[in-house]
């Protein structure tokens, strides 16, 4: 996967070669192609670059004059830059590490540091894996950095930075995950696996901006299928906590040098999986965009203690916001609150995208963290349940 964040609508310059914008209609593309073909056709132009330019023009027109190939090109342009653009005729489907189709895949970015006394190596990789594979990759990288990343003077600050970045970046690979799923959507479409293409397009939509969503919508309409399937939730908090296993093990060794009990990896993993500050909310997400609740999939919300005399958990919304029943825009709206409304923070999603808030009437709902600012905004009304100054 690429680390480049800058994409454009014409990565290979096909629209530019023909002389139209990416928004041009079929008639405009056809007319402009014929105009330029007359200029560059070797029968009419004996210049040194005429043959090369005509070949480029022909390749561009072959793609843009075909409705399906043009949509494939536009989708890939929305995810890739010129340097990383794949061969459209040989798209390899991203699968799990056992080379099986898997719709529970995500991209995780990990940096690994190896100290070698007088030198060091730093390896940065985007890994495509399902949740079980992600647990193993994160654990292996964390153990390596904690055991092997300190063995040169220059590697020490690099290793500290890598450990911190690995912890913080879990779950933040929106561009890379969009690239993963839009790539697979096009690849499955080319292989005539329409159901898989539909699922991949819906998954890509979770990470897409508005322009990208419009392109994905075009593909979904063309596929004319709508398979039902469910998405298993990733526990991003556990992936973060796994990275603390080694420092915890070091701490146990330091404070218990005479302990006869040997602490195994399974013991440590069991400890982190049984922490009590996690509240389990049941969630099922359908790939038509609808979300409901039952006992099929577990989503986790980290709870904050509610102290009505504490002002540190009082925040206010920076604009008018819809308060959702759950940590997703697919949930129903409880109500809309005005800019400046003061609320109490009572929890946060593991990916730190959603705050759970308490309203004046005591209702609980969810608002994105980016729209909340610490501190009291508008005056708290008399009788509010979020704060008592006595």
JSON list of N, CA and C in Angstrom, two decimals, residues 146-179:
[
{"chain": "A", "resi": 146, "resn": "UNK", "atom": "N", "xyz": [10.60, -3.61, 21.54]},
{"chain": "A", "resi": 146, "resn": "UNK", "atom": "CA", "xyz": [10.98, -3.54, 22.95]},
{"chain": "A", "resi": 146, "resn": "UNK", "atom": "C", "xyz": [12.24, -4.35, 23.26]},
{"chain": "A", "resi": 147, "resn": "UNK", "atom": "N", "xyz": [12.46, -5.41, 22.49]},
{"chain": "A", "resi": 147, "resn": "UNK", "atom": "CA", "xyz": [13.63, -6.25, 22.76]},
{"chain": "A", "resi": 147, "resn": "UNK", "atom": "C", "xyz": [14.85, -5.89, 21.90]},
{"chain": "A", "resi": 148, "resn": "UNK", "atom": "N", "xyz": [14.60, -5.43, 20.66]},
{"chain": "A", "resi": 148, "resn": "UNK", "atom": "CA", "xyz": [15.71, -5.27, 19.71]},
{"chain": "A", "resi": 148, "resn": "UNK", "atom": "C", "xyz": [15.93, -3.84, 19.25]},
{"chain": "A", "resi": 149, "resn": "UNK", "atom": "N", "xyz": [15.11, -2.91, 19.70]},
{"chain": "A", "resi": 149, "resn": "UNK", "atom": "CA", "xyz": [15.19, -1.56, 19.16]},
{"chain": "A", "resi": 149, "resn": "UNK", "atom": "C", "xyz": [16.12, -0.61, 19.87]},
{"chain": "A", "resi": 150, "resn": "UNK", "atom": "N", "xyz": [16.80, -1.08, 20.93]},
{"chain": "A", "resi": 150, "resn": "UNK", "atom": "CA", "xyz": [17.59, -0.16, 21.76]},
{"chain": "A", "resi": 150, "resn": "UNK", "atom": "C", "xyz": [19.10, -0.32, 21.57]},
{"chain": "A", "resi": 151, "resn": "UNK", "atom": "N", "xyz": [19.54, -1.25, 20.69]},
{"chain": "A", "resi": 151, "resn": "UNK", "atom": "CA", "xyz": [20.92, -1.66, 20.71]},
{"chain": "A", "resi": 151, "resn": "UNK", "atom": "C", "xyz": [21.86, -0.82, 19.86]},
{"chain": "A", "resi": 152, "resn": "UNK", "atom": "N", "xyz": [21.60, 0.46, 19.77]},
{"chain": "A", "resi": 152, "resn": "UNK", "atom": "CA", "xyz": [22.56, 1.45, 19.26]},
{"chain": "A", "resi": 152, "resn": "UNK", "atom": "C", "xyz": [22.10, 2.81, 19.76]},
{"chain": "A", "resi": 153, "resn": "UNK", "atom": "N", "xyz": [23.03, 3.72, 19.92]},
{"chain": "A", "resi": 153, "resn": "UNK", "atom": "CA", "xyz": [22.69, 5.03, 20.48]},
{"chain": "A", "resi": 153, "resn": "UNK", "atom": "C", "xyz": [21.68, 5.76, 19.58]},
{"chain": "A", "resi": 154, "resn": "UNK", "atom": "N", "xyz": [21.88, 5.71, 18.29]},
{"chain": "A", "resi": 154, "resn": "UNK", "atom": "CA", "xyz": [21.00, 6.44, 17.38]},
{"chain": "A", "resi": 154, "resn": "UNK", "atom": "C", "xyz": [19.62, 5.79, 17.27]},
{"chain": "A", "resi": 155, "resn": "UNK", "atom": "N", "xyz": [19.53, 4.49, 17.58]},
{"chain": "A", "resi": 155, "resn": "UNK", "atom": "CA", "xyz": [18.24, 3.81, 17.44]},
{"chain": "A", "resi": 155, "resn": "UNK", "atom": "C", "xyz": [17.30, 4.12, 18.60]},
{"chain": "A", "resi": 156, "resn": "UNK", "atom": "N", "xyz": [17.82, 4.58, 19.73]},
{"chain": "A", "resi": 156, "resn": "UNK", "atom": "CA", "xyz": [16.98, 4.78, 20.92]},
{"chain": "A", "resi": 156, "resn": "UNK", "atom": "C", "xyz": [15.87, 5.80, 20.67]},
{"chain": "A", "resi": 157, "resn": "UNK", "atom": "N", "xyz": [16.20, 7.03, 20.21]},
{"chain": "A", "resi": 157, "resn": "UNK", "atom": "CA", "xyz": [15.09, 7.97, 19.95]},
{"chain": "A", "resi": 157, "resn": "UNK", "atom": "C", "xyz": [14.18, 7.51, 18.81]},
{"chain": "A", "resi": 158, "resn": "UNK", "atom": "N", "xyz": [14.77, 6.83, 17.80]},
{"chain": "A", "resi": 158, "resn": "UNK", "atom": "CA", "xyz": [13.96, 6.32, 16.70]},
{"chain": "A", "resi": 158, "resn": "UNK", "atom": "C", "xyz": [12.98, 5.26, 17.20]},
{"chain": "A", "resi": 159, "resn": "UNK", "atom": "N", "xyz": [13.43, 4.42, 18.11]},
{"chain": "A", "resi": 159, "resn": "UNK", "atom": "CA", "xyz": [12.58, 3.36, 18.64]},
{"chain": "A", "resi": 159, "resn": "UNK", "atom": "C", "xyz": [11.46, 3.93, 19.51]},
{"chain": "A", "resi": 160, "resn": "UNK", "atom": "N", "xyz": [11.80, 4.93, 20.31]},
{"chain": "A", "resi": 160, "resn": "UNK", "atom": "CA", "xyz": [10.76, 5.58, 21.12]},
{"chain": "A", "resi": 160, "resn": "UNK", "atom": "C", "xyz": [9.68, 6.17, 20.22]},
{"chain": "A", "resi": 161, "resn": "UNK", "atom": "N", "xyz": [10.10, 6.84, 19.16]},
{"chain": "A", "resi": 161, "resn": "UNK", "atom": "CA", "xyz": [9.15, 7.43, 18.22]},
{"chain": "A", "resi": 161, "resn": "UNK", "atom": "C", "xyz": [8.30, 6.35, 17.55]},
{"chain": "A", "resi": 162, "resn": "UNK", "atom": "N", "xyz": [8.94, 5.23, 17.16]},
{"chain": "A", "resi": 162, "resn": "UNK", "atom": "CA", "xyz": [8.21, 4.14, 16.50]},
{"chain": "A", "resi": 162, "resn": "UNK", "atom": "C", "xyz": [7.16, 3.54, 17.43]},
{"chain": "A", "resi": 163, "resn": "UNK", "atom": "N", "xyz": [7.53, 3.31, 18.69]},
{"chain": "A", "resi": 163, "resn": "UNK", "atom": "CA", "xyz": [6.60, 2.72, 19.66]},
{"chain": "A", "resi": 163, "resn": "UNK", "atom": "C", "xyz": [5.39, 3.63, 19.86]},
{"chain": "A", "resi": 164, "resn": "UNK", "atom": "N", "xyz": [5.65, 4.93, 19.99]},
{"chain": "A", "resi": 164, "resn": "UNK", "atom": "CA", "xyz": [4.55, 5.88, 20.20]},
{"chain": "A", "resi": 164, "resn": "UNK", "atom": "C", "xyz": [3.66, 5.96, 18.96]},
{"chain": "A", "resi": 165, "resn": "UNK", "atom": "N", "xyz": [4.27, 6.03, 17.77]},
{"chain": "A", "resi": 165, "resn": "UNK", "atom": "CA", "xyz": [3.48, 6.12, 16.53]},
{"chain": "A", "resi": 165, "resn": "UNK", "atom": "C", "xyz": [2.66, 4.85, 16.30]},
{"chain": "A", "resi": 166, "resn": "UNK", "atom": "N", "xyz": [3.26, 3.68, 16.55]},
{"chain": "A", "resi": 166, "resn": "UNK", "atom": "CA", "xyz": [2.52, 2.43, 16.38]},
{"chain": "A", "resi": 166, "resn": "UNK", "atom": "C", "xyz": [1.28, 2.40, 17.27]},
{"chain": "A", "resi": 167, "resn": "UNK", "atom": "N", "xyz": [1.42, 2.92, 18.48]},
{"chain": "A", "resi": 167, "resn": "UNK", "atom": "CA", "xyz": [0.30, 2.94, 19.43]},
{"chain": "A", "resi": 167, "resn": "UNK", "atom": "C", "xyz": [-0.78, 3.91, 18.96]},
{"chain": "A", "resi": 168, "resn": "UNK", "atom": "N", "xyz": [-0.36, 5.09, 18.54]},
{"chain": "A", "resi": 168, "resn": "UNK", "atom": "CA", "xyz": [-1.33, 6.13, 18.18]},
{"chain": "A", "resi": 168, "resn": "UNK", "atom": "C", "xyz": [-2.04, 5.87, 16.86]},
{"chain": "A", "resi": 169, "resn": "UNK", "atom": "N", "xyz": [-1.35, 5.25, 15.90]},
{"chain": "A", "resi": 169, "resn": "UNK", "atom": "CA", "xyz": [-1.88, 5.15, 14.54]},
{"chain": "A", "resi": 169, "resn": "UNK", "atom": "C", "xyz": [-2.82, 3.98, 14.31]},
{"chain": "A", "resi": 170, "resn": "UNK", "atom": "N", "xyz": [-2.98, 3.11, 15.31]},
{"chain": "A", "resi": 170, "resn": "UNK", "atom": "CA", "xyz": [-3.89, 1.99, 15.13]},
{"chain": "A", "resi": 170, "resn": "UNK", "atom": "C", "xyz": [-5.30, 2.52, 14.84]},
{"chain": "A", "resi": 171, "resn": "UNK", "atom": "N", "xyz": [-5.86, 2.11, 13.72]},
{"chain": "A", "resi": 171, "resn": "UNK", "atom": "CA", "xyz": [-7.21, 2.51, 13.36]},
{"chain": "A", "resi": 171, "resn": "UNK", "atom": "C", "xyz": [-7.33, 3.83, 12.63]},
{"chain": "A", "resi": 172, "resn": "UNK", "atom": "N", "xyz": [-6.21, 4.46, 12.25]},
{"chain": "A", "resi": 172, "resn": "UNK", "atom": "CA", "xyz": [-6.27, 5.78, 11.63]},
{"chain": "A", "resi": 172, "resn": "UNK", "atom": "C", "xyz": [-5.89, 5.78, 10.15]},
{"chain": "A", "resi": 173, "resn": "UNK", "atom": "N", "xyz": [-5.90, 4.62, 9.52]},
{"chain": "A", "resi": 173, "resn": "UNK", "atom": "CA", "xyz": [-5.46, 4.51, 8.13]},
{"chain": "A", "resi": 173, "resn": "UNK", "atom": "C", "xyz": [-6.62, 4.65, 7.15]},
{"chain": "A", "resi": 174, "resn": "UNK", "atom": "N", "xyz": [-7.30, 5.78, 7.15]},
{"chain": "A", "resi": 174, "resn": "UNK", "atom": "CA", "xyz": [-8.47, 5.96, 6.29]},
{"chain": "A", "resi": 174, "resn": "UNK", "atom": "C", "xyz": [-8.11, 5.90, 4.81]},
{"chain": "A", "resi": 175, "resn": "UNK", "atom": "N", "xyz": [-7.06, 6.64, 4.39]},
{"chain": "A", "resi": 175, "resn": "UNK", "atom": "CA", "xyz": [-6.69, 6.66, 2.97]},
{"chain": "A", "resi": 175, "resn": "UNK", "atom": "C", "xyz": [-6.26, 5.28, 2.49]},
{"chain": "A", "resi": 176, "resn": "UNK", "atom": "N", "xyz": [-5.48, 4.59, 3.32]},
{"chain": "A", "resi": 176, "resn": "UNK", "atom": "CA", "xyz": [-4.98, 3.27, 2.93]},
{"chain": "A", "resi": 176, "resn": "UNK", "atom": "C", "xyz": [-6.11, 2.25, 2.86]},
{"chain": "A", "resi": 177, "resn": "UNK", "atom": "N", "xyz": [-7.07, 2.35, 3.80]},
{"chain": "A", "resi": 177, "resn": "UNK", "atom": "CA", "xyz": [-8.20, 1.41, 3.76]},
{"chain": "A", "resi": 177, "resn": "UNK", "atom": "C", "xyz": [-9.12, 1.70, 2.59]},
{"chain": "A", "resi": 178, "resn": "UNK", "atom": "N", "xyz": [-9.29, 2.98, 2.24]},
{"chain": "A", "resi": 178, "resn": "UNK", "atom": "CA", "xyz": [-10.06, 3.30, 1.04]},
{"chain": "A", "resi": 178, "resn": "UNK", "atom": "C", "xyz": [-9.38, 2.70, -0.19]},
{"chain": "A", "resi": 179, "resn": "UNK", "atom": "N", "xyz": [-8.07, 2.87, -0.26]},
{"chain": "A", "resi": 179, "resn": "UNK", "atom": "CA", "xyz": [-7.32, 2.33, -1.40]},
{"chain": "A", "resi": 179, "resn": "UNK", "atom": "C", "xyz": [-7.47, 0.82, -1.48]}
]
